[in-house]
């Protein structure tokens, strides 16, 4: 089978007639018809249903048109990769993430990303965890960084793919100089802060408490981590914060404790996954983000 002849059949399928296909290819209708006829003879099947109002595809014709489309895509992808190899990756990539990832991870590595990917225009879009998946669906972001526990109900949405980025430990934050009993029984008696319903850390904090085997009463609640820090600083309770938040620094008067059994927040890169995506730029950014996360010291910072 001559792949060049497939391109003639593909043009006829797209434009609906041999004459229109010939115009698009800058050839005569006779030349296009001849190439399709030769393809039919080579394969021993009829590919077109010819009628007074144009032509349609036979079942065999649809099979070969699908093959032609696949070849066309593969060639386009090969050309794109060749261009990358010769000239580097170019274009614009939008990275969506929530506040602590923007502040604690993306901003510190942005210079590295620019140095590693000089041909790319990188844009960071700060958004709530609830809004990030919608940004990916609508094309506002090329990739997003999400908390895997909050991003979905246990499965990756259709036409997307997940890439593990970073397991970020939870840390216990207490007023400085506290003499709390941090044994199993003592943890139950700590003045725990609660997370407001729908707050970004509600589910993981409750999971961490369950892992510790405690169900303490709650007086004060917070929705964002800055409010949590203020409440702890005011001596109103203790709470769990992710390592990236702690890495940004905590106010005076607080101690950060690495307590076994708290678990981690699982940060994940999510991007669209179709025949055309992710593009070269998105693939390159994902690779660099994973590399940077592997070099990040989330355990040794903030204490």
mmCIF file of N, CA and C in Angstrom, residues 101-170:
data_model
loop_
_atom_site.group_PDB
_atom_site.id
_atom_site.type_symbol
_atom_site.label_atom_id
_atom_site.label_comp_id
_atom_site.label_asym_id
_atom_site.label_seq_id
_atom_site.Cartn_x
_atom_site.Cartn_y
_atom_site.Cartn_z
ATOM 1 N N UNK A 101 1.469 25.690 47.078
ATOM 2 C CA UNK A 101 2.353 25.152 46.041
ATOM 3 C C UNK A 101 3.003 26.292 45.259
ATOM 4 N N UNK A 102 2.216 27.335 44.973
ATOM 5 C CA UNK A 102 2.784 28.499 44.283
ATOM 6 C C UNK A 102 3.910 29.104 45.110
ATOM 7 N N UNK A 103 3.631 29.371 46.392
ATOM 8 C CA UNK A 103 4.602 30.064 47.245
ATOM 9 C C UNK A 103 5.763 29.180 47.667
ATOM 10 N N UNK A 104 5.457 27.927 48.017
ATOM 11 C CA UNK A 104 6.482 27.072 48.591
ATOM 12 C C UNK A 104 7.255 26.233 47.598
ATOM 13 N N UNK A 105 6.757 26.130 46.355
ATOM 14 C CA UNK A 105 7.432 25.271 45.380
ATOM 15 C C UNK A 105 7.716 25.984 44.063
ATOM 16 N N UNK A 106 6.674 26.535 43.421
ATOM 17 C CA UNK A 106 6.861 27.081 42.078
ATOM 18 C C UNK A 106 7.711 28.347 42.063
ATOM 19 N N UNK A 107 7.417 29.278 42.946
ATOM 20 C CA UNK A 107 8.197 30.527 42.947
ATOM 21 C C UNK A 107 9.681 30.262 43.209
ATOM 22 N N UNK A 108 10.046 29.429 44.197
ATOM 23 C CA UNK A 108 11.476 29.181 44.431
ATOM 24 C C UNK A 108 12.206 28.516 43.264
ATOM 25 N N UNK A 109 11.494 27.756 42.417
ATOM 26 C CA UNK A 109 12.191 27.062 41.326
ATOM 27 C C UNK A 109 11.992 27.750 39.978
ATOM 28 N N UNK A 110 11.328 28.903 39.969
ATOM 29 C CA UNK A 110 10.993 29.534 38.687
ATOM 30 C C UNK A 110 12.242 29.907 37.890
ATOM 31 N N UNK A 111 13.265 30.422 38.558
ATOM 32 C CA UNK A 111 14.504 30.761 37.844
ATOM 33 C C UNK A 111 15.111 29.517 37.201
ATOM 34 N N UNK A 112 15.065 28.402 37.922
ATOM 35 C CA UNK A 112 15.586 27.145 37.363
ATOM 36 C C UNK A 112 14.797 26.736 36.121
ATOM 37 N N UNK A 113 13.468 26.873 36.176
ATOM 38 C CA UNK A 113 12.644 26.502 35.025
ATOM 39 C C UNK A 113 12.979 27.365 33.813
ATOM 40 N N UNK A 114 13.150 28.664 34.035
ATOM 41 C CA UNK A 114 13.502 29.557 32.925
ATOM 42 C C UNK A 114 14.865 29.183 32.333
ATOM 43 N N UNK A 115 15.789 28.804 33.203
ATOM 44 C CA UNK A 115 17.128 28.438 32.731
ATOM 45 C C UNK A 115 17.099 27.119 31.960
ATOM 46 N N UNK A 116 16.309 26.162 32.456
ATOM 47 C CA UNK A 116 16.247 24.848 31.814
ATOM 48 C C UNK A 116 15.429 24.873 30.529
ATOM 49 N N UNK A 117 14.444 25.784 30.452
ATOM 50 C CA UNK A 117 13.530 25.833 29.305
ATOM 51 C C UNK A 117 13.470 27.260 28.758
ATOM 52 N N UNK A 118 14.567 27.747 28.202
ATOM 53 C CA UNK A 118 14.625 29.159 27.792
ATOM 54 C C UNK A 118 13.664 29.527 26.674
ATOM 55 N N UNK A 119 13.227 28.549 25.892
ATOM 56 C CA UNK A 119 12.324 28.860 24.788
ATOM 57 C C UNK A 119 10.866 28.934 25.176
ATOM 58 N N UNK A 120 10.550 28.609 26.431
ATOM 59 C CA UNK A 120 9.158 28.584 26.866
ATOM 60 C C UNK A 120 8.790 29.840 27.642
ATOM 61 N N UNK A 121 7.578 30.318 27.413
ATOM 62 C CA UNK A 121 6.996 31.360 28.252
ATOM 63 C C UNK A 121 6.164 30.654 29.319
ATOM 64 N N UNK A 122 6.574 30.792 30.574
ATOM 65 C CA UNK A 122 5.900 30.100 31.669
ATOM 66 C C UNK A 122 4.988 31.061 32.414
ATOM 67 N N UNK A 123 3.782 30.609 32.694
ATOM 68 C CA UNK A 123 2.810 31.430 33.411
ATOM 69 C C UNK A 123 2.250 30.619 34.571
ATOM 70 N N UNK A 124 2.281 31.195 35.779
ATOM 71 C CA UNK A 124 1.734 30.541 36.970
ATOM 72 C C UNK A 124 0.359 31.134 37.258
ATOM 73 N N UNK A 125 -0.627 30.269 37.443
ATOM 74 C CA UNK A 125 -1.995 30.708 37.735
ATOM 75 C C UNK A 125 -2.398 30.182 39.106
ATOM 76 N N UNK A 126 -2.540 31.082 40.073
ATOM 77 C CA UNK A 126 -2.964 30.709 41.421
ATOM 78 C C UNK A 126 -4.478 30.530 41.437
ATOM 79 N N UNK A 127 -4.947 29.429 42.022
ATOM 80 C CA UNK A 127 -6.389 29.169 42.073
ATOM 81 C C UNK A 127 -6.690 28.246 43.241
ATOM 82 N N UNK A 128 -7.948 28.179 43.617
ATOM 83 C CA UNK A 128 -8.348 27.267 44.680
ATOM 84 C C UNK A 128 -8.299 25.827 44.177
ATOM 85 N N UNK A 129 -8.215 24.900 45.117
ATOM 86 C CA UNK A 129 -8.196 23.485 44.743
ATOM 87 C C UNK A 129 -9.454 23.098 43.980
ATOM 88 N N UNK A 130 -10.584 23.719 44.335
ATOM 89 C CA UNK A 130 -11.846 23.384 43.671
ATOM 90 C C UNK A 130 -11.870 23.869 42.225
ATOM 91 N N UNK A 131 -11.189 24.975 41.935
ATOM 92 C CA UNK A 131 -11.246 25.566 40.590
ATOM 93 C C UNK A 131 -10.228 24.952 39.629
ATOM 94 N N UNK A 132 -9.160 24.386 40.148
ATOM 95 C CA UNK A 132 -8.084 23.900 39.284
ATOM 96 C C UNK A 132 -8.544 22.876 38.243
ATOM 97 N N UNK A 133 -9.330 21.855 38.607
ATOM 98 C CA UNK A 133 -9.751 20.896 37.573
ATOM 99 C C UNK A 133 -10.531 21.548 36.435
ATOM 100 N N UNK A 134 -11.334 22.555 36.760
ATOM 101 C CA UNK A 134 -12.089 23.251 35.713
ATOM 102 C C UNK A 134 -11.148 24.012 34.783
ATOM 103 N N UNK A 135 -10.086 24.589 35.330
ATOM 104 C CA UNK A 135 -9.108 25.298 34.503
ATOM 105 C C UNK A 135 -8.450 24.353 33.503
ATOM 106 N N UNK A 136 -8.193 23.122 33.936
ATOM 107 C CA UNK A 136 -7.588 22.152 33.024
ATOM 108 C C UNK A 136 -8.577 21.759 31.933
ATOM 109 N N UNK A 137 -9.839 21.552 32.310
ATOM 110 C CA UNK A 137 -10.856 21.152 31.330
ATOM 111 C C UNK A 137 -11.078 22.222 30.271
ATOM 112 N N UNK A 138 -11.087 23.493 30.688
ATOM 113 C CA UNK A 138 -11.408 24.581 29.764
ATOM 114 C C UNK A 138 -10.200 25.090 28.992
ATOM 115 N N UNK A 139 -9.009 24.596 29.326
ATOM 116 C CA UNK A 139 -7.815 25.047 28.625
ATOM 117 C C UNK A 139 -7.174 26.275 29.228
ATOM 118 N N UNK A 140 -7.687 26.760 30.375
ATOM 119 C CA UNK A 140 -7.049 27.903 31.037
ATOM 120 C C UNK A 140 -5.660 27.542 31.541
ATOM 121 N N UNK A 141 -5.449 26.271 31.839
ATOM 122 C CA UNK A 141 -4.142 25.793 32.294
ATOM 123 C C UNK A 141 -3.745 24.583 31.458
ATOM 124 N N UNK A 142 -2.449 24.460 31.190
ATOM 125 C CA UNK A 142 -1.940 23.298 30.456
ATOM 126 C C UNK A 142 -1.681 22.128 31.394
ATOM 127 N N UNK A 143 -1.373 22.446 32.638
ATOM 128 C CA UNK A 143 -1.220 21.416 33.658
ATOM 129 C C UNK A 143 -1.558 22.044 34.997
ATOM 130 N N UNK A 144 -1.963 21.212 35.945
ATOM 131 C CA UNK A 144 -2.276 21.697 37.283
ATOM 132 C C UNK A 144 -1.564 20.824 38.299
ATOM 133 N N UNK A 145 -1.320 21.391 39.467
ATOM 134 C CA UNK A 145 -0.745 20.635 40.579
ATOM 135 C C UNK A 145 -1.818 20.562 41.652
ATOM 136 N N UNK A 146 -2.208 19.347 42.005
ATOM 137 C CA UNK A 146 -3.339 19.146 42.900
ATOM 138 C C UNK A 146 -2.952 18.247 44.063
ATOM 139 N N UNK A 147 -3.736 18.355 45.123
ATOM 140 C CA UNK A 147 -3.666 17.405 46.227
ATOM 141 C C UNK A 147 -4.468 16.186 45.788
ATOM 142 N N UNK A 148 -3.795 15.064 45.604
ATOM 143 C CA UNK A 148 -4.461 13.887 45.043
ATOM 144 C C UNK A 148 -5.676 13.457 45.865
ATOM 145 N N UNK A 149 -5.609 13.646 47.180
ATOM 146 C CA UNK A 149 -6.719 13.226 48.034
ATOM 147 C C UNK A 149 -7.958 14.086 47.828
ATOM 148 N N UNK A 150 -7.762 15.320 47.333
ATOM 149 C CA UNK A 150 -8.889 16.233 47.171
ATOM 150 C C UNK A 150 -9.326 16.389 45.724
ATOM 151 N N UNK A 151 -8.471 15.979 44.778
ATOM 152 C CA UNK A 151 -8.705 16.316 43.373
ATOM 153 C C UNK A 151 -9.849 15.548 42.744
ATOM 154 N N UNK A 152 -10.142 14.350 43.228
ATOM 155 C CA UNK A 152 -11.213 13.576 42.621
ATOM 156 C C UNK A 152 -11.697 12.527 43.607
ATOM 157 N N UNK A 153 -12.510 11.637 43.143
ATOM 158 C CA UNK A 153 -13.100 10.624 44.018
ATOM 159 C C UNK A 153 -12.416 9.273 43.855
ATOM 160 N N UNK A 154 -11.118 9.297 43.639
ATOM 161 C CA UNK A 154 -10.380 8.046 43.570
ATOM 162 C C UNK A 154 -10.017 7.605 42.167
ATOM 163 N N UNK A 155 -10.337 8.417 41.147
ATOM 164 C CA UNK A 155 -9.961 8.048 39.788
ATOM 165 C C UNK A 155 -9.525 9.293 39.035
ATOM 166 N N UNK A 156 -8.714 9.078 38.012
ATOM 167 C CA UNK A 156 -8.268 10.178 37.166
ATOM 168 C C UNK A 156 -9.339 10.467 36.122
ATOM 169 N N UNK A 157 -9.764 11.727 35.968
ATOM 170 C CA UNK A 157 -10.804 12.045 34.982
ATOM 171 C C UNK A 157 -10.404 11.630 33.574
ATOM 172 N N UNK A 158 -11.406 11.393 32.736
ATOM 173 C CA UNK A 158 -11.159 10.979 31.354
ATOM 174 C C UNK A 158 -10.314 12.018 30.625
ATOM 175 N N UNK A 159 -9.462 11.532 29.737
ATOM 176 C CA UNK A 159 -8.626 12.370 28.877
ATOM 177 C C UNK A 159 -7.617 13.200 29.674
ATOM 178 N N UNK A 160 -7.252 12.722 30.856
ATOM 179 C CA UNK A 160 -6.185 13.352 31.630
ATOM 180 C C UNK A 160 -5.246 12.267 32.127
ATOM 181 N N UNK A 161 -4.076 12.693 32.572
ATOM 182 C CA UNK A 161 -3.102 11.756 33.144
ATOM 183 C C UNK A 161 -2.464 12.407 34.359
ATOM 184 N N UNK A 162 -2.140 11.593 35.355
ATOM 185 C CA UNK A 162 -1.515 12.069 36.585
ATOM 186 C C UNK A 162 -0.058 11.632 36.647
ATOM 187 N N UNK A 163 0.777 12.532 37.158
ATOM 188 C CA UNK A 163 2.191 12.236 37.371
ATOM 189 C C UNK A 163 2.517 12.581 38.824
ATOM 190 N N UNK A 164 2.922 11.611 39.650
ATOM 191 C CA UNK A 164 3.262 11.918 41.044
ATOM 192 C C UNK A 164 4.368 12.967 41.113
ATOM 193 N N UNK A 165 4.193 13.952 41.994
ATOM 194 C CA UNK A 165 5.164 15.033 42.109
ATOM 195 C C UNK A 165 5.909 14.997 43.433
ATOM 196 N N UNK A 166 5.172 15.017 44.545
ATOM 197 C CA UNK A 166 5.829 15.186 45.839
ATOM 198 C C UNK A 166 4.931 14.670 46.956
ATOM 199 N N UNK A 167 5.502 13.875 47.849
ATOM 200 C CA UNK A 167 4.813 13.495 49.078
ATOM 201 C C UNK A 167 5.285 14.447 50.171
ATOM 202 N N UNK A 168 4.358 15.266 50.634
ATOM 203 C CA UNK A 168 4.681 16.385 51.523
ATOM 204 C C UNK A 168 4.206 16.064 52.944
ATOM 205 N N UNK A 169 5.121 15.826 53.882
ATOM 206 C CA UNK A 169 4.721 15.405 55.229
ATOM 207 C C UNK A 169 3.901 16.468 55.962
ATOM 208 N N UNK A 170 2.995 16.000 56.813
ATOM 209 C CA UNK A 170 2.276 16.892 57.717
ATOM 210 C C UNK A 170 3.123 17.112 58.965
#
